[in-house]
mmCIF file of C-alpha atoms in Angstrom:
data_model
loop_
_atom_site.group_PDB
_atom_site.id
_atom_site.type_symbol
_atom_site.label_atom_id
_atom_site.label_comp_id
_atom_site.label_asym_id
_atom_site.label_seq_id
_atom_site.Cartn_x
_atom_site.Cartn_y
_atom_site.Cartn_z
ATOM 1 C CA MET A 1 -3.131 -26.203 -8.254
ATOM 2 C CA PRO A 2 0.313 -25.022 -8.931
ATOM 3 C CA ALA A 3 0.809 -21.426 -9.748
ATOM 4 C CA PRO A 4 1.158 -20.676 -13.037
ATOM 5 C CA ALA A 5 4.752 -19.596 -14.584
ATOM 6 C CA PRO A 6 5.394 -15.740 -14.551
ATOM 7 C CA GLY A 7 3.348 -14.137 -17.990
ATOM 8 C CA ALA A 8 0.830 -16.751 -18.133
ATOM 9 C CA PRO A 9 -2.510 -16.299 -17.782
ATOM 10 C CA ILE A 10 -4.031 -17.471 -14.152
ATOM 11 C CA GLU A 11 -5.533 -20.770 -14.130
ATOM 12 C CA GLU A 12 -9.049 -20.094 -11.934
ATOM 13 C CA CYS A 13 -9.491 -17.460 -14.693
ATOM 14 C CA ALA A 14 -11.894 -20.388 -16.919
ATOM 15 C CA ILE A 15 -13.475 -18.136 -20.036
ATOM 16 C CA SER A 16 -11.032 -16.624 -21.974
ATOM 17 C CA GLN A 17 -10.888 -13.005 -23.197
ATOM 18 C CA ASP A 18 -12.900 -13.376 -26.621
ATOM 19 C CA ASP A 19 -15.652 -15.197 -24.932
ATOM 20 C CA VAL A 20 -15.787 -12.568 -22.373
ATOM 21 C CA ARG A 21 -15.584 -9.924 -24.889
ATOM 22 C CA ASP A 22 -18.840 -12.187 -27.045
ATOM 23 C CA SER A 23 -20.717 -12.277 -23.652
ATOM 24 C CA ASP A 24 -20.478 -8.654 -22.145
ATOM 25 C CA PRO A 25 -18.478 -5.912 -23.576
ATOM 26 C CA LEU A 26 -18.477 -4.590 -20.272
ATOM 27 C CA VAL A 27 -17.170 -7.292 -18.243
ATOM 28 C CA THR A 28 -13.207 -6.309 -17.052
ATOM 29 C CA GLY A 29 -10.453 -8.826 -17.879
ATOM 30 C CA SER A 30 -11.326 -13.012 -17.025
ATOM 31 C CA ARG A 31 -13.348 -14.107 -14.480
ATOM 32 C CA VAL A 32 -12.627 -16.922 -12.177
ATOM 33 C CA THR A 33 -16.489 -19.250 -11.842
ATOM 34 C CA GLY A 34 -17.875 -22.142 -10.990
ATOM 35 C CA ASP A 35 -15.292 -24.458 -9.577
ATOM 36 C CA ASP A 36 -12.496 -22.239 -9.705
ATOM 37 C CA GLY A 37 -13.993 -20.846 -6.097
ATOM 38 C CA ALA A 38 -11.713 -23.623 -4.247
ATOM 39 C CA SER A 39 -8.445 -22.788 -6.284
ATOM 40 C CA VAL A 40 -9.285 -19.042 -5.179
ATOM 41 C CA ARG A 41 -9.857 -20.346 -1.628
ATOM 42 C CA ALA A 42 -6.750 -22.167 -1.272
ATOM 43 C CA VAL A 43 -5.143 -18.633 -2.530
ATOM 44 C CA ARG A 44 -6.508 -16.871 0.193
ATOM 45 C CA GLY A 45 -5.588 -19.224 2.783
ATOM 46 C CA ARG A 46 -1.405 -18.915 0.953
ATOM 47 C CA VAL A 47 -2.051 -15.437 1.360
ATOM 48 C CA ALA A 48 -3.723 -15.622 4.886
ATOM 49 C CA ARG A 49 -0.585 -16.884 6.582
ATOM 50 C CA HIS A 50 1.369 -13.597 5.001
ATOM 51 C CA LEU A 51 -0.340 -11.165 7.034
ATOM 52 C CA VAL A 52 -1.787 -9.665 9.950
ATOM 53 C CA GLY A 53 -4.895 -8.845 10.968
ATOM 54 C CA ARG A 54 -6.453 -8.533 6.840
ATOM 55 C CA ALA A 55 -8.826 -10.833 6.421
ATOM 56 C CA ARG A 56 -11.916 -8.962 5.446
ATOM 57 C CA GLU A 57 -9.021 -6.893 3.209
ATOM 58 C CA LEU A 58 -7.785 -9.589 1.663
ATOM 59 C CA ASP A 59 -11.668 -11.306 1.005
ATOM 60 C CA LEU A 60 -12.761 -7.976 -0.814
ATOM 61 C CA LEU A 61 -9.455 -7.604 -2.684
ATOM 62 C CA LEU A 62 -9.207 -11.649 -4.105
ATOM 63 C CA ALA A 63 -12.920 -10.985 -5.182
ATOM 64 C CA ALA A 64 -12.568 -7.964 -6.683
ATOM 65 C CA VAL A 65 -10.215 -9.394 -9.028
ATOM 66 C CA ALA A 66 -11.098 -12.989 -9.371
ATOM 67 C CA ALA A 67 -13.725 -10.881 -10.836
ATOM 68 C CA GLY A 68 -11.758 -9.432 -13.248
ATOM 69 C CA ARG A 69 -12.343 -6.163 -11.461
ATOM 70 C CA ASP A 70 -9.585 -3.442 -11.858
ATOM 71 C CA VAL A 71 -9.307 -1.819 -8.137
ATOM 72 C CA LEU A 72 -8.634 1.724 -6.287
ATOM 73 C CA LEU A 73 -6.915 1.216 -3.004
ATOM 74 C CA GLU A 74 -7.833 4.257 -1.164
ATOM 75 C CA GLY A 75 -6.157 4.803 2.265
ATOM 76 C CA PRO A 76 -3.388 6.434 4.427
ATOM 77 C CA PRO A 77 0.640 5.436 4.044
ATOM 78 C CA GLY A 78 1.793 1.800 6.466
ATOM 79 C CA THR A 79 -1.694 0.580 5.684
ATOM 80 C CA SER A 80 -0.278 -3.150 4.364
ATOM 81 C CA LYS A 81 -1.691 -2.169 0.570
ATOM 82 C CA SER A 82 1.547 -3.240 -0.825
ATOM 83 C CA THR A 83 1.801 -6.026 0.749
ATOM 84 C CA LEU A 84 -1.492 -7.334 0.342
ATOM 85 C CA LEU A 85 -0.610 -7.103 -3.761
ATOM 86 C CA ARG A 86 2.888 -8.922 -3.317
ATOM 87 C CA SER A 87 1.109 -11.671 -1.827
ATOM 88 C CA ILE A 88 -1.558 -12.251 -4.289
ATOM 89 C CA THR A 89 0.648 -11.684 -7.318
ATOM 90 C CA ALA A 90 3.270 -13.999 -5.854
ATOM 91 C CA GLU A 91 1.290 -17.149 -4.957
ATOM 92 C CA TRP A 92 -0.735 -16.246 -7.878
ATOM 93 C CA GLY A 93 2.895 -16.586 -9.839
ATOM 94 C CA ILE A 94 2.173 -13.551 -11.824
ATOM 95 C CA PRO A 95 4.263 -10.555 -12.425
ATOM 96 C CA LEU A 96 3.207 -7.203 -9.874
ATOM 97 C CA VAL A 97 4.144 -4.106 -12.293
ATOM 98 C CA PHE A 98 5.246 -1.047 -9.617
ATOM 99 C CA VAL A 99 4.696 2.405 -11.164
ATOM 100 C CA GLU A 100 4.308 5.834 -9.035
ATOM 101 C CA GLY A 101 2.163 8.019 -9.474
ATOM 102 C CA ASN A 102 4.313 11.603 -9.751
ATOM 103 C CA ALA A 103 4.044 14.974 -12.243
ATOM 104 C CA ASP A 104 6.543 13.315 -14.434
ATOM 105 C CA LEU A 105 4.447 10.478 -15.090
ATOM 106 C CA THR A 106 3.783 11.411 -18.928
ATOM 107 C CA PRO A 107 0.947 9.069 -21.118
ATOM 108 C CA THR A 108 4.604 8.520 -22.719
ATOM 109 C CA ARG A 109 6.335 6.927 -19.641
ATOM 110 C CA LEU A 110 3.341 4.847 -18.743
ATOM 111 C CA VAL A 111 2.585 3.626 -22.516
ATOM 112 C CA GLY A 112 6.592 3.661 -24.173
ATOM 113 C CA HIS A 113 8.026 4.694 -26.679
ATOM 114 C CA HIS A 114 10.014 4.530 -29.649
ATOM 115 C CA ASP A 115 14.602 3.881 -28.816
ATOM 116 C CA PRO A 116 15.443 7.356 -30.463
ATOM 117 C CA ALA A 117 19.088 5.886 -31.480
ATOM 118 C CA ARG A 118 17.068 3.071 -33.632
ATOM 119 C CA VAL A 119 14.518 5.355 -34.478
ATOM 120 C CA LEU A 120 17.576 7.575 -36.471
ATOM 121 C CA ARG A 121 19.381 4.431 -37.821
ATOM 122 C CA GLU A 122 16.255 2.039 -38.564
ATOM 123 C CA ASP A 123 12.944 4.305 -39.526
ATOM 124 C CA TYR A 124 10.237 3.606 -36.617
ATOM 125 C CA SER A 125 9.262 -0.238 -35.994
ATOM 126 C CA PRO A 126 7.929 -2.100 -33.649
ATOM 127 C CA GLY A 127 11.362 -3.640 -33.034
ATOM 128 C CA ASN A 128 12.159 -0.578 -31.282
ATOM 129 C CA PHE A 129 9.046 0.461 -29.269
ATOM 130 C CA VAL A 130 10.509 0.825 -25.882
ATOM 131 C CA PRO A 131 7.459 -0.706 -23.513
ATOM 132 C CA GLY A 132 6.180 0.897 -20.575
ATOM 133 C CA PRO A 133 4.755 -0.217 -17.687
ATOM 134 C CA LEU A 134 1.205 -0.124 -18.966
ATOM 135 C CA VAL A 135 2.077 -2.710 -22.149
ATOM 136 C CA GLU A 136 4.669 -4.913 -20.365
ATOM 137 C CA ALA A 137 1.607 -5.696 -17.533
ATOM 138 C CA MET A 138 -0.855 -5.870 -20.577
ATOM 139 C CA ARG A 139 1.725 -8.140 -22.543
ATOM 140 C CA THR A 140 3.018 -10.255 -19.133
ATOM 141 C CA GLY A 141 -0.857 -10.657 -17.454
ATOM 142 C CA GLY A 142 0.491 -9.040 -14.431
ATOM 143 C CA PHE A 143 -1.136 -6.601 -12.281
ATOM 144 C CA LEU A 144 -0.280 -3.311 -13.100
ATOM 145 C CA TYR A 145 -0.324 -1.293 -9.748
ATOM 146 C CA VAL A 146 0.024 2.563 -10.318
ATOM 147 C CA GLU A 147 0.798 4.230 -6.353
ATOM 148 C CA GLU A 148 -0.419 7.367 -5.072
ATOM 149 C CA PHE A 149 -2.367 7.654 -8.501
ATOM 150 C CA ASN A 150 -3.829 11.180 -7.760
ATOM 151 C CA ARG A 151 -0.261 12.304 -8.103
ATOM 152 C CA ALA A 152 -0.349 11.290 -12.055
ATOM 153 C CA PRO A 153 -1.349 13.798 -14.425
ATOM 154 C CA GLU A 154 -4.961 13.617 -15.628
ATOM 155 C CA ASP A 155 -4.150 13.138 -19.407
ATOM 156 C CA THR A 156 -1.792 10.074 -18.084
ATOM 157 C CA LEU A 157 -4.587 8.733 -16.109
ATOM 158 C CA ASN A 158 -6.693 9.415 -18.997
ATOM 159 C CA THR A 159 -4.963 6.820 -21.002
ATOM 160 C CA LEU A 160 -6.094 4.232 -18.747
ATOM 161 C CA LEU A 161 -9.488 4.197 -19.397
ATOM 162 C CA THR A 162 -9.244 2.510 -22.313
ATOM 163 C CA ALA A 163 -6.842 -0.083 -21.403
ATOM 164 C CA MET A 164 -9.666 -0.608 -18.491
ATOM 165 C CA ALA A 165 -12.521 -0.693 -21.021
ATOM 166 C CA GLU A 166 -11.556 -2.994 -23.558
ATOM 167 C CA ARG A 167 -8.148 -5.014 -22.345
ATOM 168 C CA ARG A 168 -6.395 -3.567 -26.053
ATOM 169 C CA MET A 169 -4.341 -0.678 -26.644
ATOM 170 C CA ALA A 170 -3.527 0.942 -30.096
ATOM 171 C CA ILE A 171 -0.270 2.499 -30.274
ATOM 172 C CA PRO A 172 0.728 4.098 -33.189
ATOM 173 C CA ARG A 173 3.333 2.416 -35.455
ATOM 174 C CA VAL A 174 2.908 -0.348 -33.248
ATOM 175 C CA GLY A 175 -0.319 -1.977 -33.544
ATOM 176 C CA VAL A 176 -3.151 -3.177 -30.966
ATOM 177 C CA VAL A 177 -1.513 -4.587 -27.751
ATOM 178 C CA GLU A 178 -4.026 -6.845 -26.306
ATOM 179 C CA ALA A 179 -3.667 -7.635 -22.693
ATOM 180 C CA LEU A 180 -3.640 -11.413 -21.319
ATOM 181 C CA PRO A 181 -6.228 -12.427 -19.187
ATOM 182 C CA SER A 182 -4.841 -12.024 -15.435
ATOM 183 C CA PHE A 183 -3.863 -8.324 -16.494
ATOM 184 C CA ARG A 184 -5.041 -6.201 -13.691
ATOM 185 C CA VAL A 185 -5.405 -2.064 -13.279
ATOM 186 C CA ILE A 186 -4.646 -1.737 -9.302
ATOM 187 C CA ALA A 187 -4.454 2.092 -8.192
ATOM 188 C CA SER A 188 -3.380 2.989 -4.940
ATOM 189 C CA MET A 189 -4.425 7.062 -3.179
ATOM 190 C CA ASN A 190 -3.903 8.857 0.061
ATOM 191 C CA PRO A 191 -7.601 10.407 0.942
ATOM 192 C CA TYR A 192 -5.882 13.028 3.597
ATOM 193 C CA ASP A 193 -3.318 14.088 1.388
ATOM 194 C CA ASN A 194 -4.796 16.798 -0.866
ATOM 195 C CA VAL A 195 -1.269 18.857 -1.484
ATOM 196 C CA GLY A 196 0.021 18.103 -5.545
ATOM 197 C CA THR A 197 -2.829 15.556 -6.178
ATOM 198 C CA THR A 198 -5.468 15.571 -9.146
ATOM 199 C CA ARG A 199 -8.631 15.002 -8.000
ATOM 200 C CA LEU A 200 -10.370 12.159 -10.576
ATOM 201 C CA SER A 201 -12.721 12.232 -13.008
ATOM 202 C CA THR A 202 -16.033 10.318 -12.870
ATOM 203 C CA SER A 203 -15.066 8.237 -15.954
ATOM 204 C CA VAL A 204 -12.256 6.624 -13.643
ATOM 205 C CA HIS A 205 -13.964 6.714 -10.686
ATOM 206 C CA ASP A 206 -16.539 4.339 -12.667
ATOM 207 C CA ARG A 207 -13.994 1.656 -14.204
ATOM 208 C CA LEU A 208 -12.464 1.099 -10.516
ATOM 209 C CA CYS A 209 -13.998 -0.759 -7.388
ATOM 210 C CA ARG A 210 -12.821 1.562 -4.428
ATOM 211 C CA LEU A 211 -11.399 -0.821 -1.458
ATOM 212 C CA ALA A 212 -11.399 1.821 1.653
ATOM 213 C CA ILE A 213 -8.835 -0.061 3.829
ATOM 214 C CA GLY A 214 -7.933 2.179 7.005
ATOM 215 C CA TYR A 215 -5.777 1.621 10.063
ATOM 216 C CA GLN A 216 -5.189 -2.016 11.694
ATOM 217 C CA ASP A 217 -5.838 -2.237 15.376
ATOM 218 C CA ALA A 218 -3.950 -2.266 18.306
ATOM 219 C CA GLU A 219 -3.483 -6.098 18.577
ATOM 220 C CA ALA A 220 -3.197 -6.680 15.771
ATOM 221 C CA GLU A 221 -0.374 -3.647 15.424
ATOM 222 C CA ARG A 222 1.407 -5.108 17.720
ATOM 223 C CA GLY A 223 1.424 -8.464 15.736
ATOM 224 C CA ILE A 224 3.325 -6.979 12.943
ATOM 225 C CA VAL A 225 5.719 -4.897 15.017
ATOM 226 C CA GLY A 226 6.800 -7.919 16.754
ATOM 227 C CA ARG A 227 6.953 -9.612 13.617
ATOM 228 C CA ARG A 228 8.994 -6.911 12.037
ATOM 229 C CA THR A 229 11.569 -6.334 14.110
ATOM 230 C CA GLY A 230 11.894 -9.074 16.736
ATOM 231 C CA VAL A 231 11.729 -7.855 19.712
ATOM 232 C CA GLU A 232 11.343 -10.171 22.567
ATOM 233 C CA SER A 233 10.117 -7.329 24.678
ATOM 234 C CA PRO A 234 6.682 -7.440 24.952
ATOM 235 C CA ARG A 235 6.728 -4.128 26.788
ATOM 236 C CA LEU A 236 8.695 -2.259 24.157
ATOM 237 C CA VAL A 237 6.712 -3.494 21.271
ATOM 238 C CA ALA A 238 3.354 -2.281 23.347
ATOM 239 C CA ASP A 239 4.980 1.010 24.156
ATOM 240 C CA ALA A 240 6.039 1.260 20.532
ATOM 241 C CA VAL A 241 2.659 0.729 19.130
ATOM 242 C CA ALA A 242 0.438 2.852 21.869
ATOM 243 C CA LEU A 243 2.753 5.909 21.365
ATOM 244 C CA THR A 244 2.306 5.991 17.144
ATOM 245 C CA ARG A 245 -1.200 5.360 17.308
ATOM 246 C CA ALA A 246 -2.234 7.909 20.097
ATOM 247 C CA THR A 247 -0.757 9.954 17.261
ATOM 248 C CA ARG A 248 -3.901 9.904 15.093
ATOM 249 C CA GLU A 249 -6.173 10.087 17.705
ATOM 250 C CA ARG A 250 -4.821 14.020 18.319
ATOM 251 C CA ASP A 251 -6.524 17.018 17.508
ATOM 252 C CA ASP A 252 -3.511 18.993 16.415
ATOM 253 C CA VAL A 253 -2.051 16.339 14.478
ATOM 254 C CA ARG A 254 -3.960 16.587 11.317
ATOM 255 C CA GLN A 255 -1.886 13.125 10.061
ATOM 256 C CA GLY A 256 -0.521 10.644 12.611
ATOM 257 C CA SER A 257 1.569 7.868 11.877
ATOM 258 C CA SER A 258 1.664 4.652 10.074
ATOM 259 C CA VAL A 259 2.468 1.458 12.010
ATOM 260 C CA ARG A 260 6.256 1.813 10.235
ATOM 261 C CA GLY A 261 6.637 4.249 12.903
ATOM 262 C CA ALA A 262 5.771 2.026 15.583
ATOM 263 C CA ILE A 263 8.367 -0.314 13.800
ATOM 264 C CA ASP A 264 11.137 1.960 13.941
ATOM 265 C CA THR A 265 10.382 3.536 17.492
ATOM 266 C CA ALA A 266 10.849 -0.642 18.278
ATOM 267 C CA LEU A 267 14.129 -0.743 16.425
ATOM 268 C CA VAL A 268 16.115 2.587 17.647
ATOM 269 C CA ALA A 269 14.696 1.934 21.415
ATOM 270 C CA ALA A 270 16.634 -1.670 21.505
ATOM 271 C CA GLN A 271 19.642 -0.408 20.020
ATOM 272 C CA LEU A 272 19.491 2.242 22.168
ATOM 273 C CA ALA A 273 18.943 0.429 25.748
ATOM 274 C CA ALA A 274 21.457 -2.442 24.439
ATOM 275 C CA MET A 275 24.397 0.992 22.986
ATOM 276 C CA ARG A 276 23.419 3.008 27.097
ATOM 277 C CA GLY A 277 23.254 -0.414 29.134
ATOM 278 C CA VAL A 278 19.380 -0.344 30.145
ATOM 279 C CA PRO A 279 17.063 -3.517 30.322
ATOM 280 C CA LEU A 280 13.945 -3.819 28.205
ATOM 281 C CA PRO A 281 11.459 -4.707 31.173
ATOM 282 C CA ASP A 282 9.916 -7.881 31.676
ATOM 283 C CA GLU A 283 6.473 -6.269 32.355
ATOM 284 C CA PRO A 284 3.930 -8.494 29.406
ATOM 285 C CA SER A 285 0.847 -5.955 29.993
ATOM 286 C CA VAL A 286 -0.248 -3.912 27.527
ATOM 287 C CA ALA A 287 -0.610 -0.905 29.648
ATOM 288 C CA PRO A 288 1.922 1.120 31.174
ATOM 289 C CA PRO A 289 2.795 0.162 34.731
ATOM 290 C CA ARG A 290 3.602 2.419 37.051
ATOM 291 C CA GLY A 291 6.848 2.468 38.025
ATOM 292 C CA LEU A 292 8.785 1.573 34.884
ATOM 293 C CA PRO A 293 12.761 2.528 34.893
ATOM 294 C CA GLU A 294 13.519 6.092 33.827
ATOM 295 C CA GLU A 295 16.564 5.486 32.108
ATOM 296 C CA TYR A 296 13.784 2.842 29.927
ATOM 297 C CA THR A 297 11.159 6.000 29.357
ATOM 298 C CA ASP A 298 14.228 8.339 28.405
ATOM 299 C CA VAL A 299 15.210 6.032 25.831
ATOM 300 C CA VAL A 300 11.653 5.724 24.410
ATOM 301 C CA LEU A 301 11.281 9.208 24.011
ATOM 302 C CA ASP A 302 14.550 9.198 22.052
ATOM 303 C CA ALA A 303 13.550 7.385 19.902
ATOM 304 C CA VAL A 304 10.088 8.247 19.563
ATOM 305 C CA LEU A 305 11.428 11.407 18.825
ATOM 306 C CA LEU A 306 13.778 9.902 16.277
ATOM 307 C CA ALA A 307 11.063 7.874 14.563
ATOM 308 C CA LEU A 308 8.212 9.682 14.833
ATOM 309 C CA SER A 309 9.088 13.464 14.772
ATOM 310 C CA GLY A 310 9.247 13.260 10.616
ATOM 311 C CA ARG A 311 6.012 11.248 10.361
ATOM 312 C CA ILE A 312 3.003 13.451 11.492
ATOM 313 C CA PHE A 313 1.576 16.632 10.043
ATOM 314 C CA LEU A 314 0.143 18.789 12.508
ATOM 315 C CA ASP A 315 -2.619 21.183 11.978
ATOM 316 C CA GLU A 316 -1.106 24.079 10.639
ATOM 317 C CA THR A 317 -2.739 27.058 12.122
ATOM 318 C CA LEU A 318 -1.278 25.986 15.251
ATOM 319 C CA GLU A 319 1.907 26.988 16.867
ATOM 320 C CA SER A 320 4.082 23.617 17.838
ATOM 321 C CA THR A 321 6.560 21.611 16.622
ATOM 322 C CA PRO A 322 5.971 17.489 16.046
ATOM 323 C CA GLU A 323 8.813 17.321 19.279
ATOM 324 C CA ALA A 324 6.496 19.114 21.539
ATOM 325 C CA VAL A 325 3.436 16.883 20.530
ATOM 326 C CA LEU A 326 5.484 13.926 21.326
ATOM 327 C CA ARG A 327 7.123 14.263 23.985
ATOM 328 C CA GLN A 328 3.284 15.557 25.719
ATOM 329 C CA ILE A 329 2.219 11.873 24.119
ATOM 330 C CA TRP A 330 4.568 10.478 25.796
ATOM 331 C CA GLU A 331 4.038 12.150 29.210
ATOM 332 C CA ASP A 332 0.377 10.576 28.757
ATOM 333 C CA HIS A 333 1.627 7.746 28.191
ATOM 334 C CA PHE A 334 4.059 7.174 30.867
ATOM 335 C CA LEU A 335 2.625 9.294 33.446
ATOM 336 C CA LEU A 336 -0.736 9.864 33.337
ATOM 337 C CA GLN A 337 -1.814 7.036 32.165
ATOM 338 C CA PRO A 338 -0.686 5.004 34.916
ATOM 339 C CA ALA A 339 -1.757 7.128 37.550
ATOM 340 C CA ALA A 340 -5.440 7.707 36.659
ATOM 341 C CA ALA A 341 -5.868 3.819 36.166
ATOM 342 C CA GLU A 342 -3.775 3.097 40.021
ATOM 343 C CA PRO A 343 -4.976 5.931 41.553
ATOM 344 C CA GLY A 344 -3.575 6.891 45.567
#
């Protein structure tokens, strides 16, 4: 089935909005039912080609939005939340309207406002209303993606409640905005970040399905780094991933780096090696072997300090620096682990 044009309702949503409201006022948006499940499976197959190791999360997110649900994606940065959404909306041919949650996201910024200059000339009218991202997503049937959801002010989040529950919104001097059937609200938040965040109310939680997304396994992250960087050295890819993942496993690190840190480590190390004339080892093993050239491990250390030192956050009670912690991780990886694996 060809994808609908941007702004058009999702073709797989066979139930009209009026029918949904008449049958069950608690249903959020239109649902995929009956034989249309085959179309969703086809979309899933196409989306899966863009992803590495996210089969379960893709199934759950796709099932939720196809069922007419709004969703909260909860997980640390760099866990493919945006990639999942972009892939789904691209394959379905509907807009993805992005908005960043922060203290400046007022209800007016979210919903829209009247153009002040035109108001002075013409008075208030629907014609001089400038739609915000919420109204834009409702009118085009897009997904409104609110990143850092819990950083938005509470009154802004409450503005979404009517849109999520009723799929319509009354705007003074504009009228009632009706959402197209494919409209969804997708929110994301980092559960480990409490600075400058808002505690979500029960009313907000009650209107959202929650999908917890964690870090992928090491094999998937090596696949991501290889695909995103084009680095042909399996040794460098394995080392970049292992060193980055180690930042998430230490008690003195409050939050470690995402796979983005491994991508940057691999790219910087490859560039440094080319500049210094250092050959990248051909050793294909995942675990670091003994006897790797010192010039190579020095290149990786410099790359790690550059790529990861700003991405890790230490326990505030410790007197240490990111550079010191990363050097310990580097020593454990290249010196202690090979020695422990091959004693004597």
